[in-house]
PDB file of C-alpha atoms in Angstrom:
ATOM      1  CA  UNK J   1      87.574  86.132  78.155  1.00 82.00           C
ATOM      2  CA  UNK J   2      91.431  85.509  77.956  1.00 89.00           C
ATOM      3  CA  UNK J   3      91.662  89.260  75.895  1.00 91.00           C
ATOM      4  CA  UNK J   4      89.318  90.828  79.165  1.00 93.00           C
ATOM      5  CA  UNK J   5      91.500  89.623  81.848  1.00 93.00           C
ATOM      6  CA  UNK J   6      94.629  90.384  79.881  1.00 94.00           C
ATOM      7  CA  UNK J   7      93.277  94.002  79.482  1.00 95.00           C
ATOM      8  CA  UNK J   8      92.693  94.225  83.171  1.00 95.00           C
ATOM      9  CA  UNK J   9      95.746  93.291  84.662  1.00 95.00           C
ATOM     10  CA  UNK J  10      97.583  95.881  81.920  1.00 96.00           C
ATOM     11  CA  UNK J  11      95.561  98.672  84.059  1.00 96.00           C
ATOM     12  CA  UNK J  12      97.326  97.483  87.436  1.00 96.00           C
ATOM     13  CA  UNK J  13     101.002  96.894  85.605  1.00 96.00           C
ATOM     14  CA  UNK J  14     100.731 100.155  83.736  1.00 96.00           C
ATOM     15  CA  UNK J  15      99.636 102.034  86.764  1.00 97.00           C
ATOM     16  CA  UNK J  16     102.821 100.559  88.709  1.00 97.00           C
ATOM     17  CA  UNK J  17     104.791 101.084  85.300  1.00 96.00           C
ATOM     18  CA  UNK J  18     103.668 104.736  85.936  1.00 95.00           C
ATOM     19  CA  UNK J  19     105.003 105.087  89.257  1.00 96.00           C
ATOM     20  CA  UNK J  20     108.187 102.890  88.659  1.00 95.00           C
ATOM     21  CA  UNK J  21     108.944 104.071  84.837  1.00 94.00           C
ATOM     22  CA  UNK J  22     110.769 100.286  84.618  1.00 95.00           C
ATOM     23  CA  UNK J  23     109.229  97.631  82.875  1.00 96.00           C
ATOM     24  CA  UNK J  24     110.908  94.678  84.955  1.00 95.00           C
ATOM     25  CA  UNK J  25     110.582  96.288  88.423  1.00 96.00           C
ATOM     26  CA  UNK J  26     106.337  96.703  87.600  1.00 96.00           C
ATOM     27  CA  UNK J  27     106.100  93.196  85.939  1.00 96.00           C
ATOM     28  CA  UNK J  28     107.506  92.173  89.957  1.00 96.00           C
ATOM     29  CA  UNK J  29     105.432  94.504  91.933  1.00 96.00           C
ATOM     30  CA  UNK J  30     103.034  92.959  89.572  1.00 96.00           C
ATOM     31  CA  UNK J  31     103.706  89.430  90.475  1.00 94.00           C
ATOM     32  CA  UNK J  32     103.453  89.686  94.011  1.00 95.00           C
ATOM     33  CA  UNK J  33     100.341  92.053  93.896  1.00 95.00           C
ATOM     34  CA  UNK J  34      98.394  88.979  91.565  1.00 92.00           C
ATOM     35  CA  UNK J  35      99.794  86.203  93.918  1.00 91.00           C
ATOM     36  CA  UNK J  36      98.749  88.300  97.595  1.00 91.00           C
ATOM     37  CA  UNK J  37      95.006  88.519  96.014  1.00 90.00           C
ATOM     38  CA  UNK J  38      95.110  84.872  95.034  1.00 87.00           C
ATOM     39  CA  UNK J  39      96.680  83.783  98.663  1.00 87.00           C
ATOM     40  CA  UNK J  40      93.062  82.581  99.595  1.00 85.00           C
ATOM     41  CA  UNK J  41      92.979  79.857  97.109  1.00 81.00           C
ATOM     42  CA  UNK J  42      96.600  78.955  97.230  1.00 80.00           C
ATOM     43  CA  UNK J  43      95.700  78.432 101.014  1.00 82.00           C
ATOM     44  CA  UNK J  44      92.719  76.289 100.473  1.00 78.00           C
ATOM     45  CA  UNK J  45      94.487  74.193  97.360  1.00 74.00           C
ATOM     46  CA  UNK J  46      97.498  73.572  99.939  1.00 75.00           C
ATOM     47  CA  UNK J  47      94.628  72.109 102.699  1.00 76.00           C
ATOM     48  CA  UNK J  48      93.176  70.104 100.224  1.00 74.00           C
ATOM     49  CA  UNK J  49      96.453  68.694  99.163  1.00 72.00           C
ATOM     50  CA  UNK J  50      97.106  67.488 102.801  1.00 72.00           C
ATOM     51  CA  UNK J  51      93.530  66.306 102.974  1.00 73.00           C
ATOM     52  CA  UNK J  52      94.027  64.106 100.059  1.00 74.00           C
ATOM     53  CA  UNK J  53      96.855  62.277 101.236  1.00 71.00           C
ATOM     54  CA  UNK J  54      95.252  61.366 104.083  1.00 74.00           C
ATOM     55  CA  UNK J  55      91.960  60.321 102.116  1.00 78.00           C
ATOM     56  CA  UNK J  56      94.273  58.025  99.047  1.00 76.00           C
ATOM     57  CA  UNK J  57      95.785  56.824 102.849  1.00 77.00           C
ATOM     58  CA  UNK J  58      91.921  55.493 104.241  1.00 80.00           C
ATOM     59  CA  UNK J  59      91.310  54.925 100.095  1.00 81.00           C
ATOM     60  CA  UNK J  60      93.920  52.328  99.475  1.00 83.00           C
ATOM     61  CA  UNK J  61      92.879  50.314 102.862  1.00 83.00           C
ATOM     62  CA  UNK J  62      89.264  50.391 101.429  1.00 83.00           C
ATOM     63  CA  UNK J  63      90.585  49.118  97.919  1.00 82.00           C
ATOM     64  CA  UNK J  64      92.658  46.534  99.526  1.00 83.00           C
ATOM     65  CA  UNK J  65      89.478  45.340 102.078  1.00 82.00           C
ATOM     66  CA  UNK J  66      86.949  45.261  99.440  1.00 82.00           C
ATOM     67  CA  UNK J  67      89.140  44.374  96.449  1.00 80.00           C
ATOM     68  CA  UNK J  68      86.299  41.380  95.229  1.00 81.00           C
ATOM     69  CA  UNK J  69      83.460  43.837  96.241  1.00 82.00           C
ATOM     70  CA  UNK J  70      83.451  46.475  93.010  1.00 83.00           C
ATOM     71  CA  UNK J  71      80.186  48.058  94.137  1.00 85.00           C
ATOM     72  CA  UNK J  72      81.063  48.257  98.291  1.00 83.00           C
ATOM     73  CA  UNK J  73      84.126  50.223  97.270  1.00 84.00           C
ATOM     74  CA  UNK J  74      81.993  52.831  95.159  1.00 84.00           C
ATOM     75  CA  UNK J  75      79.809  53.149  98.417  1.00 85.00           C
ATOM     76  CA  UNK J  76      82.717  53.348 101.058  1.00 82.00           C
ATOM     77  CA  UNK J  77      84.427  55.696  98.734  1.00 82.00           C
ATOM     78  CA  UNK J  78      81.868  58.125  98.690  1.00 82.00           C
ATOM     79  CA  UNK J  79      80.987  57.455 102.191  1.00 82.00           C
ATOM     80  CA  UNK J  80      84.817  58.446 102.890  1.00 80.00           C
ATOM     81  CA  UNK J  81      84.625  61.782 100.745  1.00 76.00           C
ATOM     82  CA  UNK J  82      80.975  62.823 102.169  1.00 78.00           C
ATOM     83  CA  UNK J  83      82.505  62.128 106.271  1.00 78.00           C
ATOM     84  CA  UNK J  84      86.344  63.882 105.354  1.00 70.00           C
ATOM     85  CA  UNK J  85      84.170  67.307 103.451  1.00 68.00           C
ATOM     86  CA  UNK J  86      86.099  66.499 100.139  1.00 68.00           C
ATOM     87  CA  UNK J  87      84.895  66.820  96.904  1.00 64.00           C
ATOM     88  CA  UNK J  88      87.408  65.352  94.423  1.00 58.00           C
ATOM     89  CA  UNK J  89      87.057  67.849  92.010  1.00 59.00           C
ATOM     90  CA  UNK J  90      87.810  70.386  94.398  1.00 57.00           C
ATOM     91  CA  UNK J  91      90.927  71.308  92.950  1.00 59.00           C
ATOM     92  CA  UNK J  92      89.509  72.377  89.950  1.00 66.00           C
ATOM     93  CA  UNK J  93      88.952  76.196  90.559  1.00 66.00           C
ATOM     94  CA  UNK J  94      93.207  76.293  91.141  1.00 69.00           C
ATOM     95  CA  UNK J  95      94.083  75.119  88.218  1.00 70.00           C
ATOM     96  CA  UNK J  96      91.177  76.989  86.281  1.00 80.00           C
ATOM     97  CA  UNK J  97      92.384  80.252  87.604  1.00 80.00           C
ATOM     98  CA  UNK J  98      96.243  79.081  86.931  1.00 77.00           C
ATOM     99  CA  UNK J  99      95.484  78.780  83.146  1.00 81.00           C
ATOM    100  CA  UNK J 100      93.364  82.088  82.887  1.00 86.00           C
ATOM    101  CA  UNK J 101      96.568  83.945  84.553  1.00 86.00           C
ATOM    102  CA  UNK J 102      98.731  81.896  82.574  1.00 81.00           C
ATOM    103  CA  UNK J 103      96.887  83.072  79.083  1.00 87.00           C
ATOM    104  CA  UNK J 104      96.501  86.629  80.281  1.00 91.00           C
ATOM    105  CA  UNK J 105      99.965  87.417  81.147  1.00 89.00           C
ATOM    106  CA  UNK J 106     101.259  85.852  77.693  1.00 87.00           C
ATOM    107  CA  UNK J 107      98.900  88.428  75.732  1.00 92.00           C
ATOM    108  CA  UNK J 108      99.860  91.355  78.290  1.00 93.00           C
ATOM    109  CA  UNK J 109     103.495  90.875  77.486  1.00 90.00           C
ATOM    110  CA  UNK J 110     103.147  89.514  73.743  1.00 89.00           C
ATOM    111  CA  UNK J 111     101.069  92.812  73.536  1.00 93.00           C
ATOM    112  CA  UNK J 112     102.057  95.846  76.018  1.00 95.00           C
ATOM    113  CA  UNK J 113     100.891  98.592  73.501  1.00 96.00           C
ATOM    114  CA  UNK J 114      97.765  97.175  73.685  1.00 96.00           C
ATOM    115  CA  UNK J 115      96.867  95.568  77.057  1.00 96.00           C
ATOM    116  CA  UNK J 116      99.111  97.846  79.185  1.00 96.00           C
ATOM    117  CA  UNK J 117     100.111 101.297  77.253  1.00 95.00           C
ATOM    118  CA  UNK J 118      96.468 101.267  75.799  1.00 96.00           C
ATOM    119  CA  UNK J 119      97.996 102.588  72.442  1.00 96.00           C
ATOM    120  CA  UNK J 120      95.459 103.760  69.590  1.00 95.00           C
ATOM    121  CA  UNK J 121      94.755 100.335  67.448  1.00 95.00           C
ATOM    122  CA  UNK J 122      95.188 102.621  64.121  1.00 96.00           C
ATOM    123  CA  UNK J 123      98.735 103.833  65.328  1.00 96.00           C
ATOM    124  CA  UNK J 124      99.551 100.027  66.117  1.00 96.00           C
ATOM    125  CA  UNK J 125      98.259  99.160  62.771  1.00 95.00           C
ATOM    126  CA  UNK J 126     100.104 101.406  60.988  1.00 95.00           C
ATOM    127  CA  UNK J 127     103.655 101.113  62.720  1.00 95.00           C
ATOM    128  CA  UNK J 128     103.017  97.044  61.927  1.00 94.00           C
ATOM    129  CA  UNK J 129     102.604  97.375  58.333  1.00 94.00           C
ATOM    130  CA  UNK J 130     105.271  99.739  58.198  1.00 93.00           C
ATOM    131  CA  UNK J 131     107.895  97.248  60.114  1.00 92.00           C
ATOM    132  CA  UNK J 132     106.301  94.009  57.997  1.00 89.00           C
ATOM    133  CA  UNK J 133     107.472  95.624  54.783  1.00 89.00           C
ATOM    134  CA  UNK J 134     110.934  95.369  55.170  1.00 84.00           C
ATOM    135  CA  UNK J 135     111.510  91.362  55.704  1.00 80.00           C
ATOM    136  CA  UNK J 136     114.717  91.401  57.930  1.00 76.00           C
ATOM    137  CA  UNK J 137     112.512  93.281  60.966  1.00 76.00           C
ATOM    138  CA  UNK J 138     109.118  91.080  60.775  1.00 79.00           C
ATOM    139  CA  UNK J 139     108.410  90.215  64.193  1.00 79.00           C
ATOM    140  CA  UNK J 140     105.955  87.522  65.234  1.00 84.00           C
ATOM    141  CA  UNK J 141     105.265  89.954  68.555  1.00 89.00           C
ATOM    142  CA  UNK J 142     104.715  93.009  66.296  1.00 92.00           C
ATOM    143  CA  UNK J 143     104.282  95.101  69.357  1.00 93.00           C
ATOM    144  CA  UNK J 144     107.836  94.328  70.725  1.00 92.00           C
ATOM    145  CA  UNK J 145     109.243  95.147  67.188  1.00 90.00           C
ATOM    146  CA  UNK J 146     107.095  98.442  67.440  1.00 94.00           C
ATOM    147  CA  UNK J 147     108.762  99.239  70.584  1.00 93.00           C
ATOM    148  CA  UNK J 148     112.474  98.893  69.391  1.00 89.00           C
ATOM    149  CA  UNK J 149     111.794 100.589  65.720  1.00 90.00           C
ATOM    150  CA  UNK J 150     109.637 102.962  67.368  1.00 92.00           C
ATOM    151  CA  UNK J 151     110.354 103.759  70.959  1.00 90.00           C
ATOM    152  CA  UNK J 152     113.087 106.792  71.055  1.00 89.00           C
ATOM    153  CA  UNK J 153     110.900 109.007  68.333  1.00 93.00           C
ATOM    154  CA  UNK J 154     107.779 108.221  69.234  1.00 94.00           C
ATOM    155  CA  UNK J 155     106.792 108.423  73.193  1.00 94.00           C
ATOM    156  CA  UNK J 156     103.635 106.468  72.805  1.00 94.00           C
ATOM    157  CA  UNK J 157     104.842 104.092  72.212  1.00 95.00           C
ATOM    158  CA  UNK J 158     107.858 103.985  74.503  1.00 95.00           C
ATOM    159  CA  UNK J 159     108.308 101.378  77.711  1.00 95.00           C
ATOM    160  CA  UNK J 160     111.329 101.281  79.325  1.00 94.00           C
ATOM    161  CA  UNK J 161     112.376  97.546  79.658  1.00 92.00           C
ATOM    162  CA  UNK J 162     116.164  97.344  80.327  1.00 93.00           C
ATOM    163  CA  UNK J 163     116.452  95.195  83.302  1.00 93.00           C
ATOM    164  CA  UNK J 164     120.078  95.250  85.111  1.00 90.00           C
ATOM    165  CA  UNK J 165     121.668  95.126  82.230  1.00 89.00           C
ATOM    166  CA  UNK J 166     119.016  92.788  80.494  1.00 90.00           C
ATOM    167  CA  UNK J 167     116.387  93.854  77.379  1.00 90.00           C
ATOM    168  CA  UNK J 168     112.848  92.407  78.355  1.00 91.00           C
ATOM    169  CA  UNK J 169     112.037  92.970  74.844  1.00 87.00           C
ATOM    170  CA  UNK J 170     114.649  90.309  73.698  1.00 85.00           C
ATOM    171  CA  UNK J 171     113.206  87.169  72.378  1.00 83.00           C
ATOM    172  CA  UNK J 172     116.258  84.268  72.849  1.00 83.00           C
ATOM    173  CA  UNK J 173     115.103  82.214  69.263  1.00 79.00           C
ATOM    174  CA  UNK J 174     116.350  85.636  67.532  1.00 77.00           C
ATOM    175  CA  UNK J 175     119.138  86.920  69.913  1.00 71.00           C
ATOM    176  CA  UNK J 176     121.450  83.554  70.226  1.00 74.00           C
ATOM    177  CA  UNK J 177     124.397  85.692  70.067  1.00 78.00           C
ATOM    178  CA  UNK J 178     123.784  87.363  73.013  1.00 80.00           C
ATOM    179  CA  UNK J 179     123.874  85.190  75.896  1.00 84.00           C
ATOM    180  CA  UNK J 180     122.688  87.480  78.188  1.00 86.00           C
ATOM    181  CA  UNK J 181     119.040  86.380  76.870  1.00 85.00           C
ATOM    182  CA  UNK J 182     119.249  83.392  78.424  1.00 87.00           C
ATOM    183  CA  UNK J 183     119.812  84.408  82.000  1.00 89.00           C
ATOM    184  CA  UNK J 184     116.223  84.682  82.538  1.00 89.00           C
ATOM    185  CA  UNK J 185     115.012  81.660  80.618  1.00 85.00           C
ATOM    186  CA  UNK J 186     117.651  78.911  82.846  1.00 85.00           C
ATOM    187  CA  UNK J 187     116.681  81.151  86.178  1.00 89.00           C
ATOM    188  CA  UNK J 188     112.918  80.124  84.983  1.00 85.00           C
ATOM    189  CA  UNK J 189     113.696  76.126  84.559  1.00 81.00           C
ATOM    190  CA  UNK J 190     116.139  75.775  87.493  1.00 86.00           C
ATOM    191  CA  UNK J 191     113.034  77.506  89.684  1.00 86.00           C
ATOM    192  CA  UNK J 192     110.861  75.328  88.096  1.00 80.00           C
ATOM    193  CA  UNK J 193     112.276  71.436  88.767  1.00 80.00           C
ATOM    194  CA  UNK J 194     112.879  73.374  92.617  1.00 84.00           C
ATOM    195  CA  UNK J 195     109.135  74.034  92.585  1.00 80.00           C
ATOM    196  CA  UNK J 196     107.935  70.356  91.228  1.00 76.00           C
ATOM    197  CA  UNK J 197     110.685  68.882  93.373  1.00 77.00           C
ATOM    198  CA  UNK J 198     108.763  70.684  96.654  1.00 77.00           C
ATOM    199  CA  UNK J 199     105.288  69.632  95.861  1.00 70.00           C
ATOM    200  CA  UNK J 200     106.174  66.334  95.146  1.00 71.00           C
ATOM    201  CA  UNK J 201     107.886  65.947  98.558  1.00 71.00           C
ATOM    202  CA  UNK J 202     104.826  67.057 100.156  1.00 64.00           C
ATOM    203  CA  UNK J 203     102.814  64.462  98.718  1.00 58.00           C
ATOM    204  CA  UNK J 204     104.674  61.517  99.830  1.00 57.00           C
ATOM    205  CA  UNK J 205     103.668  59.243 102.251  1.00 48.00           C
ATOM    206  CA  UNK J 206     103.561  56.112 104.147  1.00 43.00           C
ATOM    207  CA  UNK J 207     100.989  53.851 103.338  1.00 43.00           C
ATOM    208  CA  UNK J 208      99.885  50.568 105.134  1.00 44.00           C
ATOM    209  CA  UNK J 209      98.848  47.447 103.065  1.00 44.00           C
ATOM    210  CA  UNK J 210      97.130  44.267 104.185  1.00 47.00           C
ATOM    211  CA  UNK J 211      97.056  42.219 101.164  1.00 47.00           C
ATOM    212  CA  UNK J 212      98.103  39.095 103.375  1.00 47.00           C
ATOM    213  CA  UNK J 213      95.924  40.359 106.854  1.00 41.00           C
ATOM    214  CA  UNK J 214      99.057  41.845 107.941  1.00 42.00           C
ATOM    215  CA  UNK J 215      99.729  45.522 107.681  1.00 43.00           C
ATOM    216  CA  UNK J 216     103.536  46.838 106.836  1.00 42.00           C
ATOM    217  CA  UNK J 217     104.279  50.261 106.228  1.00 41.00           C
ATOM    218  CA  UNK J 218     106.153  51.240 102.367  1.00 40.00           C
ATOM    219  CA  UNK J 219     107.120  54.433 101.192  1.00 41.00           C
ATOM    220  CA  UNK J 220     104.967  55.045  98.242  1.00 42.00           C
ATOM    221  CA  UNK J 221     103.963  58.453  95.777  1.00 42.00           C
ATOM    222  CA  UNK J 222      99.948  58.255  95.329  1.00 47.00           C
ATOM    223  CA  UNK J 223      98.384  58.716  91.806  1.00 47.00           C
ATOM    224  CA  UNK J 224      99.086  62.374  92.342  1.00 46.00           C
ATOM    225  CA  UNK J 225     102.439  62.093  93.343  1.00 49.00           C
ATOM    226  CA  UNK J 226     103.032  60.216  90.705  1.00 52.00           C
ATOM    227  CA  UNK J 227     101.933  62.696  87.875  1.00 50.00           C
ATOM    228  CA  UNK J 228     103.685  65.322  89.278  1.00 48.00           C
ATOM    229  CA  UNK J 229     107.059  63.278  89.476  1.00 53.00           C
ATOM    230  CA  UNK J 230     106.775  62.991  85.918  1.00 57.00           C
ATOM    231  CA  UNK J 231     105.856  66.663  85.292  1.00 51.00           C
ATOM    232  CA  UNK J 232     108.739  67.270  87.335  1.00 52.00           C
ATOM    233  CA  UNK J 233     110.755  66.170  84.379  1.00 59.00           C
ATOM    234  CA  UNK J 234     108.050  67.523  81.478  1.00 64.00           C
ATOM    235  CA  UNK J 235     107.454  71.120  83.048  1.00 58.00           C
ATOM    236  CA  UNK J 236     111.152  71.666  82.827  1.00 60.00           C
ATOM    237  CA  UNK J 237     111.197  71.127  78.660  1.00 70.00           C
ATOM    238  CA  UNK J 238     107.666  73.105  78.166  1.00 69.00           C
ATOM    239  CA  UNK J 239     109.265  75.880  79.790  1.00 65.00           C
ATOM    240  CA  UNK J 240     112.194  76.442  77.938  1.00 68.00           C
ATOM    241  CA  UNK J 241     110.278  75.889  75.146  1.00 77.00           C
ATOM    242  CA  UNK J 242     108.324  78.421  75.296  1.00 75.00           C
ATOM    243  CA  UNK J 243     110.661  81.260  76.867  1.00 73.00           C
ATOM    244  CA  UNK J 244     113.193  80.745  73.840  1.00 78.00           C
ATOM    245  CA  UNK J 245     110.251  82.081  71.533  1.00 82.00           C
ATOM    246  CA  UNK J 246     108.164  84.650  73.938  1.00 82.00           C
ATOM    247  CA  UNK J 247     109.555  88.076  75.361  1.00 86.00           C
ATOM    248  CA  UNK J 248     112.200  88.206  78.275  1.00 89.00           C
ATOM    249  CA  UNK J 249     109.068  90.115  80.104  1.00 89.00           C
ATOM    250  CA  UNK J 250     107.071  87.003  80.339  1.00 86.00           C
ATOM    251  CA  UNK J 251     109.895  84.638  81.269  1.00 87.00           C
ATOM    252  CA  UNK J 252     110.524  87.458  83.893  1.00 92.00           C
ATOM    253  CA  UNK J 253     106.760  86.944  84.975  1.00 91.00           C
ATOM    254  CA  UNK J 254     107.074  82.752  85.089  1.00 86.00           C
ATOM    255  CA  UNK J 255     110.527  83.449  87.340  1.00 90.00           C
ATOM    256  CA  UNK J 256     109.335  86.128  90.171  1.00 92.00           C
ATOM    257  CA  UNK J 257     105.926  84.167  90.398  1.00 88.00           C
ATOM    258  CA  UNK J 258     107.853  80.391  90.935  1.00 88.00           C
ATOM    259  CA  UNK J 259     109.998  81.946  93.310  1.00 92.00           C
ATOM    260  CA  UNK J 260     106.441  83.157  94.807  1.00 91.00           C
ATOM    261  CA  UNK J 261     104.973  79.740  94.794  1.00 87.00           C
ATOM    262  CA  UNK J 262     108.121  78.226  95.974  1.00 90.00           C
ATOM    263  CA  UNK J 263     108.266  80.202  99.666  1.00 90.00           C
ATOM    264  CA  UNK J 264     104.362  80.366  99.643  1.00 88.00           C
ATOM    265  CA  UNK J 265     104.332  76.248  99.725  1.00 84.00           C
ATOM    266  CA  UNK J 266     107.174  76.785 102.092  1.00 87.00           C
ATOM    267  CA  UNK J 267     105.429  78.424 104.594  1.00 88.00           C
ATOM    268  CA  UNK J 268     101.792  77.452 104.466  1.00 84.00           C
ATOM    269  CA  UNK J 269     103.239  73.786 104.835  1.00 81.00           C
ATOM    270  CA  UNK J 270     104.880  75.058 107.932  1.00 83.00           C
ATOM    271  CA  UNK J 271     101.957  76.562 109.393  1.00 82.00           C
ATOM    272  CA  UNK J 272      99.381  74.246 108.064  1.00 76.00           C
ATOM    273  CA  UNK J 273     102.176  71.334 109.744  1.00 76.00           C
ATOM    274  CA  UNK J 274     101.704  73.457 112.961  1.00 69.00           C
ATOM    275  CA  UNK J 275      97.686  74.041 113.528  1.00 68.00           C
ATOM    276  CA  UNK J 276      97.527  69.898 112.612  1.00 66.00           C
ATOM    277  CA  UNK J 277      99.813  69.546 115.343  1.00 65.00           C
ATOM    278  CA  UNK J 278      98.097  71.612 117.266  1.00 65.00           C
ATOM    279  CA  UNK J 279      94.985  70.120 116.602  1.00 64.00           C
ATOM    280  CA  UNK J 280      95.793  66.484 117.259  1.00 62.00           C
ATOM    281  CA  UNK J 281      97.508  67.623 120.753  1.00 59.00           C
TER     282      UNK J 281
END
């Protein structure tokens, strides 16, 4: 399924690779293309990240009310999801999609010839075997290593991918001596702990707790809040980890679309802020 939707997309960035002739400038046109198609989703996952709070807000009174009653708490629980329209696993379709784009765009950039340049598998093949025999230029993206052995005698091979002064095709784990490889890569993490920093802002909240028949009002993260405060720290290492062993294209990808993500939240927190108000006047 992953190989389908990676095959897919390479029609849309070859198509704007065709009308832009550079790789970097399509793999952006790309980005915000993928991420204006999934703006319906983004919008509901945002809603239903402001619905939760509010439901762990009604949840934790329930848990503190019926705290000796096990089986009440099951029933007002699901009494409390059926009258807010919530289903708890209603976040589920995000973060399926997230991990199909996620997959799809690491085998269209591990693999333009095939996913986006739709290059014979035979001439692909046959460029490979002749790269793997010498030992110094085995590549564990073959098709990258095709397109710098290959590129200026062989124009079916050839994608343009120098990037103000940057090569997309550069791979950081093999080019430490040029530093310019890791522009992209730090751009990518700093964006990153910005993005986790955001969404775990937004899921604060005040809580009130009557443990002693008094209510008081504490700052406090909820379970989700929580998780993503410590992915705030995690997200940061995966990251790195992976863009210091794939393509420069790829950590390109990860960049434009967190910078994306970052003024989407932005905005649709705004306006979401704005209708509630709007609402509750």
């Amino acid at each position: 399924m992953i190989s389908f939707f990676a095959n897919l997309f390479g029609y849309l960035l070859n198509f704007l690779y065709s009308i832009i002739q550079n790789y970097g400038l399509a793999i952006i046109l790309f980005s915000i293309i993928v991420k204006v198609v999934l703006l319906p989703i983004s919008i509901s996952q945002q809603k239903t990240m402001k619905k939760s709070i509010k439901v762990q807000e009604k949840l934790k009174v329930l848990q503190v009310k019926y705290k000796n009653n096990p089986e009440e708490l099951q029933r007002e629980t699901m009494e409390l999801y059926k009258s807010e329209k919530m289903n708890p696993f209603g976040g589920c379709l995000s973060g399926i999609v997230q991990i199909i784009l996620l997959f799809s765009v690491f085998y269209l950039v591990r693999s333009p010839l095939t996913y986006m340049k739709k290059v014979e598998p035979k001439i692909i093949e046959d460029y490979t075997t002749e790269i793997n025999a010498d030992e110094e230029k085995k590549d564990a993206y073959p098709e990258i290593a095709i397109i710098r052995e290959k590129a200026e005698t062989d124009e079916r091979v050839r994608i343009n991918m120098e990037f103000f002064g940057l090569d997309l095709s550069g791979i950081p784990s093999k080019d430490f001596s040029d530093w310019k490889t890791f522009v992209i890569p730090v751009l990518y993490v700093i964006s990153n702990f910005v993005s986790m920093k955001i969404t775990t802002s937004m899921q604060n909240k005040k809580k009130k707790v009557g443990t002693d028949g008094e209510e008081k009002e504490t700052e406090e993260l909820d379970i989700m809040s929580q998780t993503n405060k410590s992915m705030t720290y995690m997200m940061p290492i995966i990251a790195v980890s992976i863009s210091l062993i794939a393509p420069l294209g790829l950590a390109l990808y990860w960049l434009v679309n967190n910078m994306l993500m970052i003024t989407e939240r932005l905005i649709l927190n705004k306006v979401l802020k704005d209708e509630e108000e709007v609402q509750n006047a």
